[in-house]
Amino acid sequence: MQVDKVNIGVLASHGGSNLQAIIDACEQGQLDARVRVVISNNAESTALKRAGEHFIPHFYRSGKTHPDPADLDAGIAQLLEDHGVDVVALAGYMKKVGPITLRRFAGRILNIHPALLPKHGGVGMYGRRVHEAVLEAGEVTTGITIHLVDEEYDRGPIVAQCEVAVLPGDSPERLAQRVLEQEHVLYVDTLRRIASGEINLSKL
Ligand code: GRF
């Protein structure tokens, strides 16, 4: 029996390089899934442009389009449902996922964080700050975490991790670049394992 492809909805705020890696993997047949919809809180995000270039439905939804937070949350959940999304992948999404979306997609929302959680995560730990903290702590190893999303930043059950070595003389930028390259690999691989049933999100 032909198993349906996994339908992915991506929420992203800025560059969308993880989104691009997921789109490419789907298009190249490395990932038996499809990106059905992309939503961003940033109208100018490259993530929305990338979605457009691949003819993927994409939407700008923010406090400006929906001043009432509950409306915004319900609108995002509705868009994901309308596009038949099975799994939501946050890829550099700078907003908290609202309670309505969390409830409707419980246990099916992933986030990627550029460090080995529970270290170097939580409120304010994003972008360059994460890598600065890793270097300041004198870590010799950092990495990437993909986890399920709950109502707190960077806290839900861990789905997958991979390590990245901190090299002598690393700057936050150099480290961030090497970590980001591996993020693309880990996100695609994790989604592939979810699509194949190797990872069962409901058992985490
Ligand atoms: C990544 O480092 C990811 O771990 C973090 O935000 C960044 C997004 O990068 N959550 P991009 O927009 O996918 O290029």
JSON list of C-alpha atoms and ligand atoms in Angstrom, two decimals:
[
{"chain": "A", "resi": 1, "resn": "MET", "atom": "CA", "xyz": [0.00, 0.00, 0.00]},
{"chain": "A", "resi": 2, "resn": "GLN", "atom": "CA", "xyz": [1.27, 3.47, -0.88]},
{"chain": "A", "resi": 3, "resn": "VAL", "atom": "CA", "xyz": [1.72, 5.49, 2.30]},
{"chain": "A", "resi": 4, "resn": "ASP", "atom": "CA", "xyz": [0.85, 9.17, 1.91]},
{"chain": "A", "resi": 5, "resn": "LYS", "atom": "CA", "xyz": [3.70, 11.65, 2.05]},
{"chain": "A", "resi": 6, "resn": "VAL", "atom": "CA", "xyz": [4.11, 13.57, 5.28]},
{"chain": "A", "resi": 7, "resn": "ASN", "atom": "CA", "xyz": [2.76, 17.10, 4.89]},
{"chain": "A", "resi": 8, "resn": "ILE", "atom": "CA", "xyz": [4.98, 19.67, 6.54]},
{"chain": "A", "resi": 9, "resn": "GLY", "atom": "CA", "xyz": [4.11, 23.23, 7.55]},
{"chain": "A", "resi": 10, "resn": "VAL", "atom": "CA", "xyz": [7.09, 25.48, 8.21]},
{"chain": "A", "resi": 11, "resn": "LEU", "atom": "CA", "xyz": [7.12, 28.57, 10.45]},
{"chain": "A", "resi": 12, "resn": "ALA", "atom": "CA", "xyz": [10.14, 30.79, 9.89]},
{"chain": "A", "resi": 13, "resn": "SER", "atom": "CA", "xyz": [11.11, 34.39, 10.62]},
{"chain": "A", "resi": 14, "resn": "HIS", "atom": "CA", "xyz": [14.26, 35.19, 8.68]},
{"chain": "A", "resi": 15, "resn": "GLY", "atom": "CA", "xyz": [16.68, 33.53, 6.28]},
{"chain": "A", "resi": 16, "resn": "GLY", "atom": "CA", "xyz": [14.97, 30.20, 5.93]},
{"chain": "A", "resi": 17, "resn": "SER", "atom": "CA", "xyz": [18.06, 28.16, 5.09]},
{"chain": "A", "resi": 18, "resn": "ASN", "atom": "CA", "xyz": [16.62, 25.22, 7.04]},
{"chain": "A", "resi": 19, "resn": "LEU", "atom": "CA", "xyz": [13.37, 25.64, 5.10]},
{"chain": "A", "resi": 20, "resn": "GLN", "atom": "CA", "xyz": [15.39, 25.57, 1.88]},
{"chain": "A", "resi": 21, "resn": "ALA", "atom": "CA", "xyz": [17.16, 22.37, 2.92]},
{"chain": "A", "resi": 22, "resn": "ILE", "atom": "CA", "xyz": [13.80, 20.72, 3.62]},
{"chain": "A", "resi": 23, "resn": "ILE", "atom": "CA", "xyz": [12.31, 21.89, 0.31]},
{"chain": "A", "resi": 24, "resn": "ASP", "atom": "CA", "xyz": [15.39, 20.68, -1.61]},
{"chain": "A", "resi": 25, "resn": "ALA", "atom": "CA", "xyz": [15.33, 17.28, 0.10]},
{"chain": "A", "resi": 26, "resn": "CYS", "atom": "CA", "xyz": [11.64, 16.85, -0.78]},
{"chain": "A", "resi": 27, "resn": "GLU", "atom": "CA", "xyz": [12.19, 17.91, -4.39]},
{"chain": "A", "resi": 28, "resn": "GLN", "atom": "CA", "xyz": [15.23, 15.67, -4.77]},
{"chain": "A", "resi": 29, "resn": "GLY", "atom": "CA", "xyz": [13.40, 12.65, -3.36]},
{"chain": "A", "resi": 30, "resn": "GLN", "atom": "CA", "xyz": [15.62, 12.36, -0.26]},
{"chain": "A", "resi": 31, "resn": "LEU", "atom": "CA", "xyz": [12.64, 13.08, 1.95]},
{"chain": "A", "resi": 32, "resn": "ASP", "atom": "CA", "xyz": [9.26, 11.48, 1.39]},
{"chain": "A", "resi": 33, "resn": "ALA", "atom": "CA", "xyz": [7.37, 14.58, 2.40]},
{"chain": "A", "resi": 34, "resn": "ARG", "atom": "CA", "xyz": [6.09, 17.84, 1.02]},
{"chain": "A", "resi": 35, "resn": "VAL", "atom": "CA", "xyz": [6.18, 21.38, 2.36]},
{"chain": "A", "resi": 36, "resn": "ARG", "atom": "CA", "xyz": [2.53, 22.39, 2.11]},
{"chain": "A", "resi": 37, "resn": "VAL", "atom": "CA", "xyz": [2.63, 25.85, 3.62]},
{"chain": "A", "resi": 38, "resn": "VAL", "atom": "CA", "xyz": [5.10, 28.40, 4.98]},
{"chain": "A", "resi": 39, "resn": "ILE", "atom": "CA", "xyz": [4.06, 31.02, 7.53]},
{"chain": "A", "resi": 40, "resn": "SER", "atom": "CA", "xyz": [6.19, 33.92, 8.70]},
{"chain": "A", "resi": 41, "resn": "ASN", "atom": "CA", "xyz": [5.76, 36.76, 11.18]},
{"chain": "A", "resi": 42, "resn": "ASN", "atom": "CA", "xyz": [8.15, 38.79, 8.99]},
{"chain": "A", "resi": 43, "resn": "ALA", "atom": "CA", "xyz": [6.76, 40.08, 5.70]},
{"chain": "A", "resi": 44, "resn": "GLU", "atom": "CA", "xyz": [10.29, 40.70, 4.39]},
{"chain": "A", "resi": 45, "resn": "SER", "atom": "CA", "xyz": [11.69, 37.29, 5.33]},
{"chain": "A", "resi": 46, "resn": "THR", "atom": "CA", "xyz": [13.75, 35.36, 2.82]},
{"chain": "A", "resi": 47, "resn": "ALA", "atom": "CA", "xyz": [11.80, 32.33, 4.02]},
{"chain": "A", "resi": 48, "resn": "LEU", "atom": "CA", "xyz": [8.63, 33.67, 2.34]},
{"chain": "A", "resi": 49, "resn": "LYS", "atom": "CA", "xyz": [10.57, 34.44, -0.84]},
{"chain": "A", "resi": 50, "resn": "ARG", "atom": "CA", "xyz": [12.02, 30.95, -0.91]},
{"chain": "A", "resi": 51, "resn": "ALA", "atom": "CA", "xyz": [8.53, 29.47, -0.54]},
{"chain": "A", "resi": 52, "resn": "GLY", "atom": "CA", "xyz": [7.29, 31.62, -3.42]},
{"chain": "A", "resi": 53, "resn": "GLU", "atom": "CA", "xyz": [10.15, 30.48, -5.65]},
{"chain": "A", "resi": 54, "resn": "HIS", "atom": "CA", "xyz": [9.03, 26.91, -5.11]},
{"chain": "A", "resi": 55, "resn": "PHE", "atom": "CA", "xyz": [5.31, 27.68, -5.59]},
{"chain": "A", "resi": 56, "resn": "ILE", "atom": "CA", "xyz": [4.56, 26.77, -1.98]},
{"chain": "A", "resi": 57, "resn": "PRO", "atom": "CA", "xyz": [1.62, 28.65, -0.44]},
{"chain": "A", "resi": 58, "resn": "HIS", "atom": "CA", "xyz": [3.05, 31.21, 1.96]},
{"chain": "A", "resi": 59, "resn": "PHE", "atom": "CA", "xyz": [1.53, 33.67, 4.38]},
{"chain": "A", "resi": 60, "resn": "TYR", "atom": "CA", "xyz": [2.59, 36.60, 6.48]},
{"chain": "A", "resi": 61, "resn": "ARG", "atom": "CA", "xyz": [0.86, 36.48, 9.87]},
{"chain": "A", "resi": 62, "resn": "SER", "atom": "CA", "xyz": [1.84, 38.77, 12.72]},
{"chain": "A", "resi": 63, "resn": "GLY", "atom": "CA", "xyz": [0.55, 41.11, 15.39]},
{"chain": "A", "resi": 64, "resn": "LYS", "atom": "CA", "xyz": [0.14, 43.64, 12.56]},
{"chain": "A", "resi": 65, "resn": "THR", "atom": "CA", "xyz": [-2.13, 41.44, 10.42]},
{"chain": "A", "resi": 66, "resn": "HIS", "atom": "CA", "xyz": [-3.93, 40.09, 13.53]},
{"chain": "A", "resi": 67, "resn": "PRO", "atom": "CA", "xyz": [-3.71, 42.46, 16.53]},
{"chain": "A", "resi": 68, "resn": "ASP", "atom": "CA", "xyz": [-5.60, 40.06, 18.80]},
{"chain": "A", "resi": 69, "resn": "PRO", "atom": "CA", "xyz": [-3.15, 37.29, 19.85]},
{"chain": "A", "resi": 70, "resn": "ALA", "atom": "CA", "xyz": [-5.94, 34.68, 20.01]},
{"chain": "A", "resi": 71, "resn": "ASP", "atom": "CA", "xyz": [-7.03, 35.57, 16.45]},
{"chain": "A", "resi": 72, "resn": "LEU", "atom": "CA", "xyz": [-3.46, 35.29, 15.27]},
{"chain": "A", "resi": 73, "resn": "ASP", "atom": "CA", "xyz": [-3.00, 31.93, 16.96]},
{"chain": "A", "resi": 74, "resn": "ALA", "atom": "CA", "xyz": [-6.31, 30.58, 15.62]},
{"chain": "A", "resi": 75, "resn": "GLY", "atom": "CA", "xyz": [-5.50, 31.91, 12.14]},
{"chain": "A", "resi": 76, "resn": "ILE", "atom": "CA", "xyz": [-2.14, 30.14, 12.09]},
{"chain": "A", "resi": 77, "resn": "ALA", "atom": "CA", "xyz": [-3.69, 26.88, 13.30]},
{"chain": "A", "resi": 78, "resn": "GLN", "atom": "CA", "xyz": [-6.39, 27.20, 10.62]},
{"chain": "A", "resi": 79, "resn": "LEU", "atom": "CA", "xyz": [-3.85, 27.79, 7.84]},
{"chain": "A", "resi": 80, "resn": "LEU", "atom": "CA", "xyz": [-1.92, 24.71, 8.91]},
{"chain": "A", "resi": 81, "resn": "GLU", "atom": "CA", "xyz": [-5.09, 22.62, 8.99]},
{"chain": "A", "resi": 82, "resn": "ASP", "atom": "CA", "xyz": [-6.34, 24.00, 5.67]},
{"chain": "A", "resi": 83, "resn": "HIS", "atom": "CA", "xyz": [-3.11, 22.85, 4.05]},
{"chain": "A", "resi": 84, "resn": "GLY", "atom": "CA", "xyz": [-3.37, 19.37, 5.50]},
{"chain": "A", "resi": 85, "resn": "VAL", "atom": "CA", "xyz": [-0.28, 19.71, 7.66]},
{"chain": "A", "resi": 86, "resn": "ASP", "atom": "CA", "xyz": [0.75, 16.63, 9.65]},
{"chain": "A", "resi": 87, "resn": "VAL", "atom": "CA", "xyz": [3.97, 17.97, 11.16]},
{"chain": "A", "resi": 88, "resn": "VAL", "atom": "CA", "xyz": [4.89, 21.58, 11.89]},
{"chain": "A", "resi": 89, "resn": "ALA", "atom": "CA", "xyz": [8.60, 22.46, 11.64]},
{"chain": "A", "resi": 90, "resn": "LEU", "atom": "CA", "xyz": [9.77, 25.66, 13.28]},
{"chain": "A", "resi": 91, "resn": "ALA", "atom": "CA", "xyz": [12.87, 26.84, 11.45]},
{"chain": "A", "resi": 92, "resn": "GLY", "atom": "CA", "xyz": [14.15, 30.04, 12.99]},
{"chain": "A", "resi": 93, "resn": "TYR", "atom": "CA", "xyz": [10.67, 31.11, 14.11]},
{"chain": "A", "resi": 94, "resn": "MET", "atom": "CA", "xyz": [11.13, 33.94, 16.59]},
{"chain": "A", "resi": 95, "resn": "LYS", "atom": "CA", "xyz": [7.66, 33.86, 18.12]},
{"chain": "A", "resi": 96, "resn": "LYS", "atom": "CA", "xyz": [6.08, 31.60, 20.70]},
{"chain": "A", "resi": 97, "resn": "VAL", "atom": "CA", "xyz": [3.57, 29.16, 19.26]},
{"chain": "A", "resi": 98, "resn": "GLY", "atom": "CA", "xyz": [0.15, 30.02, 20.69]},
{"chain": "A", "resi": 99, "resn": "PRO", "atom": "CA", "xyz": [-1.96, 27.69, 22.85]},
{"chain": "A", "resi": 100, "resn": "ILE", "atom": "CA", "xyz": [-4.54, 26.99, 20.11]},
{"chain": "A", "resi": 101, "resn": "THR", "atom": "CA", "xyz": [-1.91, 25.84, 17.62]},
{"chain": "A", "resi": 102, "resn": "LEU", "atom": "CA", "xyz": [-0.12, 23.90, 20.37]},
{"chain": "A", "resi": 103, "resn": "ARG", "atom": "CA", "xyz": [-3.32, 22.06, 21.26]},
{"chain": "A", "resi": 104, "resn": "ARG", "atom": "CA", "xyz": [-4.36, 21.28, 17.68]},
{"chain": "A", "resi": 105, "resn": "PHE", "atom": "CA", "xyz": [-0.90, 20.04, 16.73]},
{"chain": "A", "resi": 106, "resn": "ALA", "atom": "CA", "xyz": [0.06, 18.59, 20.11]},
{"chain": "A", "resi": 107, "resn": "GLY", "atom": "CA", "xyz": [3.16, 16.42, 19.85]},
{"chain": "A", "resi": 108, "resn": "ARG", "atom": "CA", "xyz": [3.59, 17.29, 16.17]},
{"chain": "A", "resi": 109, "resn": "ILE", "atom": "CA", "xyz": [5.47, 20.60, 16.36]},
{"chain": "A", "resi": 110, "resn": "LEU", "atom": "CA", "xyz": [9.27, 20.47, 16.04]},
{"chain": "A", "resi": 111, "resn": "ASN", "atom": "CA", "xyz": [11.84, 23.16, 16.71]},
{"chain": "A", "resi": 112, "resn": "ILE", "atom": "CA", "xyz": [15.53, 23.25, 15.88]},
{"chain": "A", "resi": 113, "resn": "HIS", "atom": "CA", "xyz": [17.93, 24.88, 18.33]},
{"chain": "A", "resi": 114, "resn": "PRO", "atom": "CA", "xyz": [21.62, 25.48, 17.59]},
{"chain": "A", "resi": 115, "resn": "ALA", "atom": "CA", "xyz": [23.04, 23.96, 20.78]},
{"chain": "A", "resi": 116, "resn": "LEU", "atom": "CA", "xyz": [22.86, 20.79, 22.82]},
{"chain": "A", "resi": 117, "resn": "LEU", "atom": "CA", "xyz": [19.78, 21.40, 24.97]},
{"chain": "A", "resi": 118, "resn": "PRO", "atom": "CA", "xyz": [19.18, 21.63, 27.87]},
{"chain": "A", "resi": 119, "resn": "LYS", "atom": "CA", "xyz": [22.40, 23.66, 27.71]},
{"chain": "A", "resi": 120, "resn": "HIS", "atom": "CA", "xyz": [22.34, 27.13, 26.17]},
{"chain": "A", "resi": 121, "resn": "GLY", "atom": "CA", "xyz": [18.60, 27.40, 25.58]},
{"chain": "A", "resi": 122, "resn": "GLY", "atom": "CA", "xyz": [15.65, 29.32, 26.91]},
{"chain": "A", "resi": 123, "resn": "VAL", "atom": "CA", "xyz": [14.47, 32.92, 26.81]},
{"chain": "A", "resi": 124, "resn": "GLY", "atom": "CA", "xyz": [16.83, 35.21, 24.91]},
{"chain": "A", "resi": 125, "resn": "MET", "atom": "CA", "xyz": [19.03, 32.37, 23.71]},
{"chain": "A", "resi": 126, "resn": "TYR", "atom": "CA", "xyz": [18.91, 32.64, 19.96]},
{"chain": "A", "resi": 127, "resn": "GLY", "atom": "CA", "xyz": [21.20, 33.49, 17.09]},
{"chain": "A", "resi": 128, "resn": "ARG", "atom": "CA", "xyz": [24.69, 34.71, 17.93]},
{"chain": "A", "resi": 129, "resn": "ARG", "atom": "CA", "xyz": [23.98, 34.69, 21.69]},
{"chain": "A", "resi": 130, "resn": "VAL", "atom": "CA", "xyz": [23.83, 30.91, 21.75]},
{"chain": "A", "resi": 131, "resn": "HIS", "atom": "CA", "xyz": [27.26, 30.54, 20.18]},
{"chain": "A", "resi": 132, "resn": "GLU", "atom": "CA", "xyz": [28.74, 33.29, 22.36]},
{"chain": "A", "resi": 133, "resn": "ALA", "atom": "CA", "xyz": [27.49, 31.41, 25.44]},
{"chain": "A", "resi": 134, "resn": "VAL", "atom": "CA", "xyz": [28.99, 28.16, 24.17]},
{"chain": "A", "resi": 135, "resn": "LEU", "atom": "CA", "xyz": [32.38, 29.84, 23.66]},
{"chain": "A", "resi": 136, "resn": "GLU", "atom": "CA", "xyz": [32.22, 31.69, 26.99]},
{"chain": "A", "resi": 137, "resn": "ALA", "atom": "CA", "xyz": [31.48, 28.42, 28.77]},
{"chain": "A", "resi": 138, "resn": "GLY", "atom": "CA", "xyz": [34.61, 26.92, 27.21]},
{"chain": "A", "resi": 139, "resn": "GLU", "atom": "CA", "xyz": [32.70, 24.04, 25.65]},
{"chain": "A", "resi": 140, "resn": "VAL", "atom": "CA", "xyz": [34.71, 21.77, 23.37]},
{"chain": "A", "resi": 141, "resn": "THR", "atom": "CA", "xyz": [31.55, 20.34, 21.87]},
{"chain": "A", "resi": 142, "resn": "THR", "atom": "CA", "xyz": [28.33, 22.01, 20.90]},
{"chain": "A", "resi": 143, "resn": "GLY", "atom": "CA", "xyz": [25.66, 20.83, 18.54]},
{"chain": "A", "resi": 144, "resn": "ILE", "atom": "CA", "xyz": [22.05, 20.89, 17.49]},
{"chain": "A", "resi": 145, "resn": "THR", "atom": "CA", "xyz": [18.81, 19.81, 19.11]},
{"chain": "A", "resi": 146, "resn": "ILE", "atom": "CA", "xyz": [15.48, 19.07, 17.49]},
{"chain": "A", "resi": 147, "resn": "HIS", "atom": "CA", "xyz": [12.74, 18.90, 20.08]},
{"chain": "A", "resi": 148, "resn": "LEU", "atom": "CA", "xyz": [8.99, 18.92, 20.42]},
{"chain": "A", "resi": 149, "resn": "VAL", "atom": "CA", "xyz": [7.54, 22.32, 21.17]},
{"chain": "A", "resi": 150, "resn": "ASP", "atom": "CA", "xyz": [5.57, 23.08, 24.29]},
{"chain": "A", "resi": 151, "resn": "GLU", "atom": "CA", "xyz": [4.59, 26.35, 25.94]},
{"chain": "A", "resi": 152, "resn": "GLU", "atom": "CA", "xyz": [8.16, 27.16, 27.07]},
{"chain": "A", "resi": 153, "resn": "TYR", "atom": "CA", "xyz": [11.11, 28.03, 24.83]},
{"chain": "A", "resi": 154, "resn": "ASP", "atom": "CA", "xyz": [13.50, 25.15, 24.09]},
{"chain": "A", "resi": 155, "resn": "ARG", "atom": "CA", "xyz": [12.04, 22.77, 26.66]},
{"chain": "A", "resi": 156, "resn": "GLY", "atom": "CA", "xyz": [9.99, 19.97, 25.05]},
{"chain": "A", "resi": 157, "resn": "PRO", "atom": "CA", "xyz": [11.10, 16.33, 24.66]},
{"chain": "A", "resi": 158, "resn": "ILE", "atom": "CA", "xyz": [14.22, 15.88, 22.57]},
{"chain": "A", "resi": 159, "resn": "VAL", "atom": "CA", "xyz": [13.71, 14.16, 19.22]},
{"chain": "A", "resi": 160, "resn": "ALA", "atom": "CA", "xyz": [17.26, 14.22, 17.86]},
{"chain": "A", "resi": 161, "resn": "GLN", "atom": "CA", "xyz": [20.66, 15.75, 18.55]},
{"chain": "A", "resi": 162, "resn": "CYS", "atom": "CA", "xyz": [24.01, 15.87, 16.83]},
{"chain": "A", "resi": 163, "resn": "GLU", "atom": "CA", "xyz": [27.35, 17.16, 18.00]},
{"chain": "A", "resi": 164, "resn": "VAL", "atom": "CA", "xyz": [29.57, 19.77, 16.39]},
{"chain": "A", "resi": 165, "resn": "ALA", "atom": "CA", "xyz": [33.14, 20.30, 17.61]},
{"chain": "A", "resi": 166, "resn": "VAL", "atom": "CA", "xyz": [34.17, 23.72, 18.86]},
{"chain": "A", "resi": 167, "resn": "LEU", "atom": "CA", "xyz": [37.52, 24.47, 17.20]},
{"chain": "A", "resi": 168, "resn": "PRO", "atom": "CA", "xyz": [40.39, 26.49, 18.67]},
{"chain": "A", "resi": 169, "resn": "GLY", "atom": "CA", "xyz": [40.00, 30.15, 17.74]},
{"chain": "A", "resi": 170, "resn": "ASP", "atom": "CA", "xyz": [36.33, 29.80, 16.81]},
{"chain": "A", "resi": 171, "resn": "SER", "atom": "CA", "xyz": [34.37, 33.04, 16.66]},
{"chain": "A", "resi": 172, "resn": "PRO", "atom": "CA", "xyz": [30.60, 33.01, 17.24]},
{"chain": "A", "resi": 173, "resn": "GLU", "atom": "CA", "xyz": [30.16, 33.53, 13.48]},
{"chain": "A", "resi": 174, "resn": "ARG", "atom": "CA", "xyz": [32.43, 30.67, 12.43]},
{"chain": "A", "resi": 175, "resn": "LEU", "atom": "CA", "xyz": [30.83, 28.35, 14.92]},
{"chain": "A", "resi": 176, "resn": "ALA", "atom": "CA", "xyz": [27.33, 29.44, 13.88]},
{"chain": "A", "resi": 177, "resn": "GLN", "atom": "CA", "xyz": [28.15, 28.72, 10.24]},
{"chain": "A", "resi": 178, "resn": "ARG", "atom": "CA", "xyz": [29.40, 25.19, 10.93]},
{"chain": "A", "resi": 179, "resn": "VAL", "atom": "CA", "xyz": [26.43, 24.47, 13.18]},
{"chain": "A", "resi": 180, "resn": "LEU", "atom": "CA", "xyz": [23.97, 25.79, 10.58]},
{"chain": "A", "resi": 181, "resn": "GLU", "atom": "CA", "xyz": [25.40, 23.49, 7.90]},
{"chain": "A", "resi": 182, "resn": "GLN", "atom": "CA", "xyz": [24.78, 20.53, 10.19]},
{"chain": "A", "resi": 183, "resn": "GLU", "atom": "CA", "xyz": [21.30, 21.80, 11.10]},
{"chain": "A", "resi": 184, "resn": "HIS", "atom": "CA", "xyz": [20.27, 21.31, 7.49]},
{"chain": "A", "resi": 185, "resn": "VAL", "atom": "CA", "xyz": [21.49, 17.71, 7.58]},
{"chain": "A", "resi": 186, "resn": "LEU", "atom": "CA", "xyz": [19.89, 16.92, 10.94]},
{"chain": "A", "resi": 187, "resn": "TYR", "atom": "CA", "xyz": [16.50, 18.51, 10.15]},
{"chain": "A", "resi": 188, "resn": "VAL", "atom": "CA", "xyz": [16.18, 16.62, 6.87]},
{"chain": "A", "resi": 189, "resn": "ASP", "atom": "CA", "xyz": [17.36, 13.37, 8.45]},
{"chain": "A", "resi": 190, "resn": "THR", "atom": "CA", "xyz": [14.99, 13.71, 11.40]},
{"chain": "A", "resi": 191, "resn": "LEU", "atom": "CA", "xyz": [12.01, 14.45, 9.15]},
{"chain": "A", "resi": 192, "resn": "ARG", "atom": "CA", "xyz": [13.02, 11.48, 6.99]},
{"chain": "A", "resi": 193, "resn": "ARG", "atom": "CA", "xyz": [13.03, 9.24, 10.08]},
{"chain": "A", "resi": 194, "resn": "ILE", "atom": "CA", "xyz": [9.62, 10.60, 11.09]},
{"chain": "A", "resi": 195, "resn": "ALA", "atom": "CA", "xyz": [8.26, 10.04, 7.57]},
{"chain": "A", "resi": 196, "resn": "SER", "atom": "CA", "xyz": [9.57, 6.46, 7.52]},
{"chain": "A", "resi": 197, "resn": "GLY", "atom": "CA", "xyz": [8.10, 5.69, 10.95]},
{"chain": "A", "resi": 198, "resn": "GLU", "atom": "CA", "xyz": [11.53, 5.15, 12.49]},
{"chain": "A", "resi": 199, "resn": "ILE", "atom": "CA", "xyz": [10.74, 8.01, 14.88]},
{"chain": "A", "resi": 200, "resn": "ASN", "atom": "CA", "xyz": [7.24, 7.87, 16.38]},
{"chain": "A", "resi": 201, "resn": "LEU", "atom": "CA", "xyz": [6.51, 11.31, 17.78]},
{"chain": "A", "resi": 202, "resn": "SER", "atom": "CA", "xyz": [3.55, 10.04, 19.79]},
{"chain": "A", "resi": 203, "resn": "LYS", "atom": "CA", "xyz": [5.89, 7.80, 21.81]},
{"chain": "A", "resi": 204, "resn": "LEU", "atom": "CA", "xyz": [8.24, 10.61, 22.92]},
{"chain": "B", "resi": 1, "resn": "GRF", "atom": "C1", "xyz": [18.93, 28.33, 13.08]},
{"chain": "B", "resi": 1, "resn": "GRF", "atom": "O1", "xyz": [20.19, 28.49, 13.65]},
{"chain": "B", "resi": 1, "resn": "GRF", "atom": "C2", "xyz": [18.00, 27.61, 14.04]},
{"chain": "B", "resi": 1, "resn": "GRF", "atom": "O2", "xyz": [18.65, 26.68, 14.83]},
{"chain": "B", "resi": 1, "resn": "GRF", "atom": "C3", "xyz": [17.47, 28.72, 14.87]},
{"chain": "B", "resi": 1, "resn": "GRF", "atom": "O3", "xyz": [17.32, 29.81, 13.98]},
{"chain": "B", "resi": 1, "resn": "GRF", "atom": "C4", "xyz": [18.23, 29.66, 12.88]},
{"chain": "B", "resi": 1, "resn": "GRF", "atom": "C5", "xyz": [17.43, 29.70, 11.61]},
{"chain": "B", "resi": 1, "resn": "GRF", "atom": "O4", "xyz": [18.23, 29.74, 10.47]},
{"chain": "B", "resi": 1, "resn": "GRF", "atom": "N1", "xyz": [16.27, 28.34, 15.57]},
{"chain": "B", "resi": 1, "resn": "GRF", "atom": "P1", "xyz": [17.53, 29.74, 9.04]},
{"chain": "B", "resi": 1, "resn": "GRF", "atom": "O5", "xyz": [16.48, 30.85, 9.03]},
{"chain": "B", "resi": 1, "resn": "GRF", "atom": "O6", "xyz": [16.91, 28.39, 8.82]},
{"chain": "B", "resi": 1, "resn": "GRF", "atom": "O7", "xyz": [18.64, 30.03, 8.08]}
]
